[in-house]
Amino acid sequence: MSAEATDIDLRPPLHMRLLKVIESMWRQPSGKAGLTLLSIHLFVAIFAGLLATHDFAVQDASAIFAKPNAEHWLGTDNLGRDVFSRTLLGGRPALITTFFGTMLALFLGGFLGILLGFVGGTIDDVAMRVVDAFLAIPWLLLLLLIIAIFGTATIVMILTLGILYAVAIIRIIRAGTLDVVAQDYITAARTRGEKNVTIVIRELLPNVLDVVLVEGAMRWSWMLLTFSALSFLGFGVTPPTPDWGLMIASSRNFMSVSIWPVIAPIVALSTLIVGLNLSADALAKALGVDRARIGG
Amino acid sequence: MKDMNDMIETRDLQIGVPLTDRSFNIVSDINLSIRRGDSIGLVGESGSGKSTIALSMMGYLGSGLEVLDGSSSFQGSSVFDLSPAKLQKLRGGQLALIPQNAGQALAPNLRIAAQLAEALELHSDISASKRRERMVELLHQVRLPDPDVILERYPHELSGGQQQRVAIAMALAGEPEALILDEPTTGLDVTTQAHILELLAQLRVERNLAMVFVSHDLGVIARVCTRVVVLYAGEIAEDGPVGDVLRNPAHPYTRGLIASIPKLSEAAIPASMEGRPPSPGSREQGCLFAPRCSYANDLCRTSKPAQTEAGQAHRVRCHHAAAIARRADLPATTRREPTKVGSPIVSLEGVQIRYDSPGLIDRLTNKPRPTPTCDGIDLTIRAGETVALVGESGSGKSTILKAISGLVPPSQGSIYGPDRLQLPPSLKNRSADQKRRIQMVFQNPDASLNPRQTVEEIIGSPLKLYENLSGRALRDRVVELLNQVRLGASYLRKLPTQMSGGEKQRIGIARAFAARPDLILCDEVTSALDVSVQAAVLRLLVDLQAQTGAALLFVSHDLAVVRAISDRVMVLYQGRMCEIGPAEDVFGEPYHPYSAMLMNAILEPDPDKAPALLADDATELSPPAQGCPFQRRCARRIGPICDTESPRNALGPKGPHDIRCHLSESDLRG
Amino acid sequence: MLKLLLKRLALAVVTIAIVVTIVFLAVEALPGDACTSFLGRAAKGNRLIMCREEFGLDQPAMPRFIEWITAALHGDLGESMARRDTVAELVGIRLRNTLLLGLSASAIGVPLAIMLGVIAGLWRDRPLDIGLSTFAIIIMTIPEFVMGTVLILIFSIWLKWLPGIVITRPTAPLSDFLGDIILPVITLAGIMTAHIMRMVRTSVIDVMNSEYIKMAQLKGVPYWKMVRRHVLPNALVPTINLIALTIAWMLGGVVVIEVVFNYPGIGRLIVDAIGDRDLPLVQGIALVLASIYVGLNLAADILTLMLNPKLRTMKGH
């Protein structure tokens, strides 16, 4: 073999691998649909300010329940606010809160799950008992309780949702870690005397990462569902900030008068969640993760 | 010309996956006819298609597979054309299957009685009230004691041997005329295997059954079959009477296969076959074996050989069969050079290992602790020598490896390193150098390499850790090791998923030798490999050992492999030592009663050598609390002394050969 | 086996105890107390003192906790701050209503889901399975409140077949609710069915791929007999736990559905209670719901134990 660069890392660099994964996701029909929907939503959420035609809070008493027209592309709601603009902006609170909540859940749950799976022993036993007891408590109850006490500020929501979902993720990541730890190459690294940190980062993590990513994608969509349910119940953002859950809640009482203020956020929310789910499915297939085994 | 005695017949059978422009064949050109009383063995390595052919005789095809050509018939009617009702009547009735893994093939939710009753209901005329009687009778026929107890059990409560016998009883319930046996003894202990095979041989003779026996083990086939069919890459390479084929193999593959089986009578590493079988569906122009054949020429590579006669009812598919038959030489084996043995590098004294950890409640209630998994282990390993640990499942051999490597600290006794310095029992207390000196190679090639790392990273890990190599120096050393394991620099960037089992084991070996250890622990390293690959890996291990002077502690259940490469052998039963000594001594008289049982149960690929069954195949759940570990099954038990006192060396004070038995040396020889 | 049951029972009791303690502590962790929350800006002076006296908040935490527990064990969960009735009365009636909803949905949803799941699993990847699975996935991804709202839109507003929002009094006899629960039950049952159906389908597919099913085929067992005797018992028993969990999950989903349909059940009560900052009421509901949740899990555990031969015959655990 002729002399090559002394670069030891022969695997393709990270961004190449990322592109490969996305490419393989795109090849599946579910992936195409999912990624398209997701991209549209992300684009809209980011540029909503530029795309909106009206200020979301401005009320126009003369144009209540207007049908879609040239002035208001999707009509107006019960306070005369422009439905189109509110719908464009209505995804932001949900996306921001759930994105950071998922990140928190993934890092916290992933870290603890890997730690417990790797270390095992009494710590693992005790920790899993606590997790089981925690999961035995009806989650909605807990959520509502926390909201009752601490209020609905964004940071509270992120922390609450993040920690709650982290506990659920711990189990799954731990299970994935246990599978890997049972393999002989981990034993080989241990008997070699590699430092534990080295084993976790070099041997364990690359094999668990897939599970973590797929879990993350699935949890994000569930968190979105939870968040929108909470905001529907009135425990989300405070009006007049537009949020799809809240918009559906406030406009559904007037469905018989005008369906547009209800239909628009419903379509927006549904397409986002479907897009996210389809993407998560395609990601699982692209990475070769068996969702049925991890309870997805 | 149809012979009315033909029970099972396949004609030009071709099975595969149909694709648009071409077909992806799993098996092709299969022509077999089996009569009543015949017992044919389908032998081949993984991927040879033997199971596919056998199951197709019952009209069963794996998912995605179709019959692309030819037919398979039972008593004249094509099985693939039968109506579902007729097929159901046939299966389990006249033609029954004995599955590979009975534990998984029996329904987990039904008691044995229910499952046997189902077979009787479907395939016999016995009235419901008489069924119980018949079930007990069936269990007697398969030599299961306490049938009433067994009938009330669930499959998971039975041992492997018991499960297999139940499966046989279930097959017999329909009064079959022919049996398909899909590797029925794979995974069972050597002694259990011998018993089950003896049972099957008797049944065949008693009932004049036709049998189709699938196996990768020529020793098993030699014991039970009258004819053997050797399969390679989905085609019949050779078939004929079992004595003929095994003593005068005509096809180069058969010759290679037989030559690669280690024999108990020879302390030599068998010859190996290079290369691997073609992947299914590859369009080879000529003979499928040509790439690996040492006799191949251009004719072989361009045209497919037809089947020719090589003797009485003995067919072979080779261009040069006649010429090869005249050459009497079989591929050469390698005798092992006697090793120059150095000073002790690892010693175990009085080592006891436990797996149980009493919980709080158990401690409070003073619950008696279960018997330790291993006890009383004394072993010294010297530089450069190969010591084998032999035993069946439950013998504790893997546990001892774990103790030496520091994964499971002994509960009593000590482990010493070189210069009589005590080795800390637990891994975390050992120094880097202590860890470096002891390396391990694992059984399962798929699990022993990190699927996300390249070969370079895998072999590079110990080099980085112990020698702090990096960059060009690291790369060069890795290439050096790859050359030593005969793989070469082209493997640097490969991932484990791109390599075969044999290649992965070589990488595992390279990784172990990379650290320049004093001792390498080999945990059943060839058990998961095909026989033809096994020999090459063994040879590699031995060569590397000779080059580097490392010692090997070789754990295996395969006595013939152990005979091929070991200097000294320790026989274990239920975690206790039975016998230890130089290989020739252990493999010759006198024997510990357990060793005698093991040696005699071995199946050689020679139909004239039948195993002797010296004890029944009861499985023990745990070792006895005191006394000799073999007390419950020993055919030569003297009396209460065997139950209470641990036996000492029957051959006198510490010589090289130590047999732990209460019998005297002359009794053992007699 | 008895030992196992007792262990599970003990675990269940401990879990409820933990929940109860957490709930109590959470409320104690508030800056201020239940009265300051409830009264909000009016929390000062005499009103505050009177409120505290009435609800015993002038006593220290520990004796209050013990008092509450002992009272709860007798069925007295205290008094609601926002409403005139005792917590027990309020919870009692609403629980009854929710049970009507929940049990009807389960009675329809679970058998339907099992049937559809088995069908989808047996005819995997054929048109029927693809249709059912797609339908299930759609239902699982759409939020419950969206589904409920859309159903109201279609069946109540456009078609005018069914009542949309419930206006029946909470304390009305159960029979009055029968017309009202049709749409909520459809929503709830629909979601449950989608989830359970997928789980059953996966389990059936796993079993169909097993060695013992292959053996049953090669033993000559006719197809439907094989399904009945070999496939169903092995496929369904592992799903019992999951089914129980789904029903228990429903305790969360029912909250949203009751709000959508304005159904006077325990779910809507807790939402109102939180909105009112009526913490004694919240505490009482939390206790009741937690007990139901834990009880369901316990029942599922016991059922699985009894039906799984492997677990039954394991010596010790």
CSV table of N, CA, C and O in Angstrom, one decimal, chain C residues 10-56:
chain,number,residue,atom,x,y,z
C,10,ALA,N,-47.4,-4.5,47.4
C,10,ALA,CA,-46.7,-3.6,48.2
C,10,ALA,C,-46.1,-2.4,47.4
C,10,ALA,O,-46.2,-1.2,47.8
C,11,LEU,N,-45.6,-2.7,46.2
C,11,LEU,CA,-45.1,-1.7,45.4
C,11,LEU,C,-46.1,-0.7,45.0
C,11,LEU,O,-45.9,0.5,45.0
C,12,ALA,N,-47.3,-1.2,44.7
C,12,ALA,CA,-48.4,-0.3,44.3
C,12,ALA,C,-48.7,0.7,45.5
C,12,ALA,O,-48.9,1.9,45.3
C,13,VAL,N,-48.8,0.1,46.7
C,13,VAL,CA,-49.2,1.0,47.8
C,13,VAL,C,-48.1,2.0,48.0
C,13,VAL,O,-48.4,3.2,48.2
C,14,VAL,N,-46.8,1.6,47.9
C,14,VAL,CA,-45.7,2.5,48.0
C,14,VAL,C,-45.8,3.6,47.0
C,14,VAL,O,-45.6,4.8,47.3
C,15,THR,N,-46.1,3.2,45.8
C,15,THR,CA,-46.2,4.3,44.7
C,15,THR,C,-47.3,5.3,45.0
C,15,THR,O,-47.0,6.5,44.9
C,16,ILE,N,-48.4,4.8,45.4
C,16,ILE,CA,-49.5,5.8,45.8
C,16,ILE,C,-49.0,6.7,46.9
C,16,ILE,O,-49.2,7.9,46.9
C,17,ALA,N,-48.4,6.1,47.9
C,17,ALA,CA,-47.9,6.9,49.0
C,17,ALA,C,-46.9,8.0,48.5
C,17,ALA,O,-47.0,9.1,48.9
C,18,ILE,N,-46.0,7.6,47.6
C,18,ILE,CA,-45.1,8.5,47.0
C,18,ILE,C,-45.8,9.7,46.3
C,18,ILE,O,-45.5,10.9,46.5
C,19,VAL,N,-46.8,9.3,45.5
C,19,VAL,CA,-47.5,10.3,44.7
C,19,VAL,C,-48.2,11.3,45.7
C,19,VAL,O,-48.1,12.5,45.6
C,20,VAL,N,-48.8,10.7,46.7
C,20,VAL,CA,-49.6,11.5,47.6
C,20,VAL,C,-48.6,12.5,48.3
C,20,VAL,O,-48.9,13.7,48.5
C,21,THR,N,-47.5,12.0,48.7
C,21,THR,CA,-46.5,12.8,49.4
C,21,THR,C,-46.0,13.9,48.4
C,21,THR,O,-45.9,15.1,48.8
C,22,ILE,N,-45.7,13.5,47.2
C,22,ILE,CA,-45.2,14.5,46.2
C,22,ILE,C,-46.3,15.6,46.1
C,22,ILE,O,-45.9,16.8,46.0
C,23,VAL,N,-47.5,15.2,45.9
C,23,VAL,CA,-48.6,16.2,45.7
C,23,VAL,C,-48.6,17.2,46.8
C,23,VAL,O,-48.7,18.4,46.7
C,24,PHE,N,-48.6,16.6,48.0
C,24,PHE,CA,-48.7,17.5,49.2
C,24,PHE,C,-47.5,18.4,49.3
C,24,PHE,O,-47.6,19.6,49.5
C,25,LEU,N,-46.3,17.8,49.1
C,25,LEU,CA,-45.1,18.6,49.2
C,25,LEU,C,-45.1,19.7,48.1
C,25,LEU,O,-44.6,20.8,48.4
C,26,ALA,N,-45.6,19.4,46.9
C,26,ALA,CA,-45.6,20.3,45.8
C,26,ALA,C,-46.4,21.6,46.2
C,26,ALA,O,-46.0,22.7,46.0
C,27,VAL,N,-47.5,21.3,46.8
C,27,VAL,CA,-48.3,22.4,47.2
C,27,VAL,C,-47.7,23.2,48.3
C,27,VAL,O,-47.7,24.4,48.4
C,28,GLU,N,-47.0,22.5,49.2
C,28,GLU,CA,-46.3,23.2,50.3
C,28,GLU,C,-45.2,24.0,49.8
C,28,GLU,O,-44.8,25.0,50.4
C,29,ALA,N,-44.6,23.6,48.6
C,29,ALA,CA,-43.5,24.3,48.1
C,29,ALA,C,-43.8,25.7,47.5
C,29,ALA,O,-43.0,26.4,47.2
C,30,LEU,N,-45.1,25.9,47.4
C,30,LEU,CA,-45.5,27.2,46.8
C,30,LEU,C,-45.0,28.3,47.7
C,30,LEU,O,-45.0,28.2,48.9
C,31,PRO,N,-44.7,29.4,47.0
C,31,PRO,CA,-44.5,30.6,47.8
C,31,PRO,C,-45.9,31.0,48.4
C,31,PRO,O,-46.9,31.1,47.6
C,32,GLY,N,-46.1,31.1,49.6
C,32,GLY,CA,-47.4,31.3,50.2
C,32,GLY,C,-48.1,30.0,50.4
C,32,GLY,O,-47.4,28.9,50.5
C,33,ASP,N,-49.4,29.9,50.4
C,33,ASP,CA,-50.1,28.7,50.5
C,33,ASP,C,-51.3,28.6,49.7
C,33,ASP,O,-51.5,29.5,48.8
C,34,ALA,N,-52.1,27.6,49.9
C,34,ALA,CA,-53.3,27.4,49.1
C,34,ALA,C,-54.2,28.7,49.1
C,34,ALA,O,-54.8,29.0,48.1
C,35,CYS,N,-54.3,29.3,50.2
C,35,CYS,CA,-55.2,30.4,50.3
C,35,CYS,C,-54.7,31.6,49.5
C,35,CYS,O,-55.4,32.3,48.8
C,36,THR,N,-53.4,31.9,49.6
C,36,THR,CA,-52.8,33.0,48.8
C,36,THR,C,-53.0,32.7,47.3
C,36,THR,O,-53.3,33.7,46.5
C,37,SER,N,-52.9,31.5,46.9
C,37,SER,CA,-53.1,31.2,45.5
C,37,SER,C,-54.5,31.4,45.1
C,37,SER,O,-54.8,32.1,44.1
C,38,PHE,N,-55.4,30.9,45.9
C,38,PHE,CA,-56.8,31.0,45.5
C,38,PHE,C,-57.3,32.4,45.5
C,38,PHE,O,-58.0,32.9,44.6
C,39,LEU,N,-57.0,33.1,46.6
C,39,LEU,CA,-57.5,34.5,46.7
C,39,LEU,C,-56.8,35.5,45.7
C,39,LEU,O,-57.3,36.5,45.4
C,40,GLY,N,-55.6,35.1,45.4
C,40,GLY,CA,-54.9,35.9,44.4
C,40,GLY,C,-54.6,37.3,45.0
C,40,GLY,O,-54.1,37.5,46.1
C,41,ARG,N,-55.1,38.3,44.3
C,41,ARG,CA,-54.8,39.7,44.7
C,41,ARG,C,-55.6,40.1,46.0
C,41,ARG,O,-55.3,41.0,46.7
C,42,ALA,N,-56.7,39.3,46.2
C,42,ALA,CA,-57.5,39.6,47.4
C,42,ALA,C,-57.0,38.9,48.6
C,42,ALA,O,-57.6,38.9,49.7
C,43,ALA,N,-55.7,38.4,48.5
C,43,ALA,CA,-55.2,37.6,49.6
C,43,ALA,C,-54.6,38.5,50.7
C,43,ALA,O,-53.4,38.7,50.7
C,44,LYS,N,-55.4,39.2,51.4
C,44,LYS,CA,-54.8,39.9,52.5
C,44,LYS,C,-55.8,40.2,53.6
C,44,LYS,O,-57.0,39.9,53.4
C,45,GLY,N,-55.3,40.6,54.7
C,45,GLY,CA,-56.2,41.0,55.8
C,45,GLY,C,-57.1,39.9,56.3
C,45,GLY,O,-56.7,38.7,56.4
C,46,ASN,N,-58.3,40.3,56.7
C,46,ASN,CA,-59.2,39.4,57.3
C,46,ASN,C,-59.6,38.2,56.4
C,46,ASN,O,-59.7,37.0,56.8
C,47,ARG,N,-59.8,38.5,55.1
C,47,ARG,CA,-60.1,37.4,54.2
C,47,ARG,C,-59.1,36.3,54.2
C,47,ARG,O,-59.5,35.1,54.3
C,48,LEU,N,-57.9,36.7,54.3
C,48,LEU,CA,-56.8,35.7,54.3
C,48,LEU,C,-56.9,34.9,55.6
C,48,LEU,O,-56.8,33.6,55.6
C,49,ILE,N,-57.0,35.6,56.7
C,49,ILE,CA,-57.0,34.9,58.0
C,49,ILE,C,-58.2,33.9,58.1
C,49,ILE,O,-58.1,32.8,58.5
C,50,MET,N,-59.3,34.4,57.6
C,50,MET,CA,-60.5,33.5,57.6
C,50,MET,C,-60.3,32.3,56.8
C,50,MET,O,-60.7,31.2,57.1
C,51,CYS,N,-59.8,32.6,55.6
C,51,CYS,CA,-59.6,31.4,54.6
C,51,CYS,C,-58.7,30.4,55.3
C,51,CYS,O,-58.9,29.2,55.3
C,52,ARG,N,-57.6,30.9,55.9
C,52,ARG,CA,-56.6,30.0,56.5
C,52,ARG,C,-57.2,29.2,57.6
C,52,ARG,O,-57.0,28.0,57.8
C,53,GLU,N,-58.1,29.9,58.4
C,53,GLU,CA,-58.7,29.2,59.5
C,53,GLU,C,-59.6,28.1,59.0
C,53,GLU,O,-59.7,27.0,59.5
C,54,GLU,N,-60.4,28.5,58.0
C,54,GLU,CA,-61.4,27.5,57.5
C,54,GLU,C,-60.8,26.3,56.9
C,54,GLU,O,-61.3,25.2,57.1
C,55,PHE,N,-59.6,26.4,56.3
C,55,PHE,CA,-59.0,25.3,55.7
C,55,PHE,C,-57.8,24.7,56.5
C,55,PHE,O,-57.1,23.9,56.0
C,56,GLY,N,-57.7,25.2,57.7
C,56,GLY,CA,-56.7,24.6,58.6
C,56,GLY,C,-55.3,24.9,58.2
C,56,GLY,O,-54.4,24.2,58.6
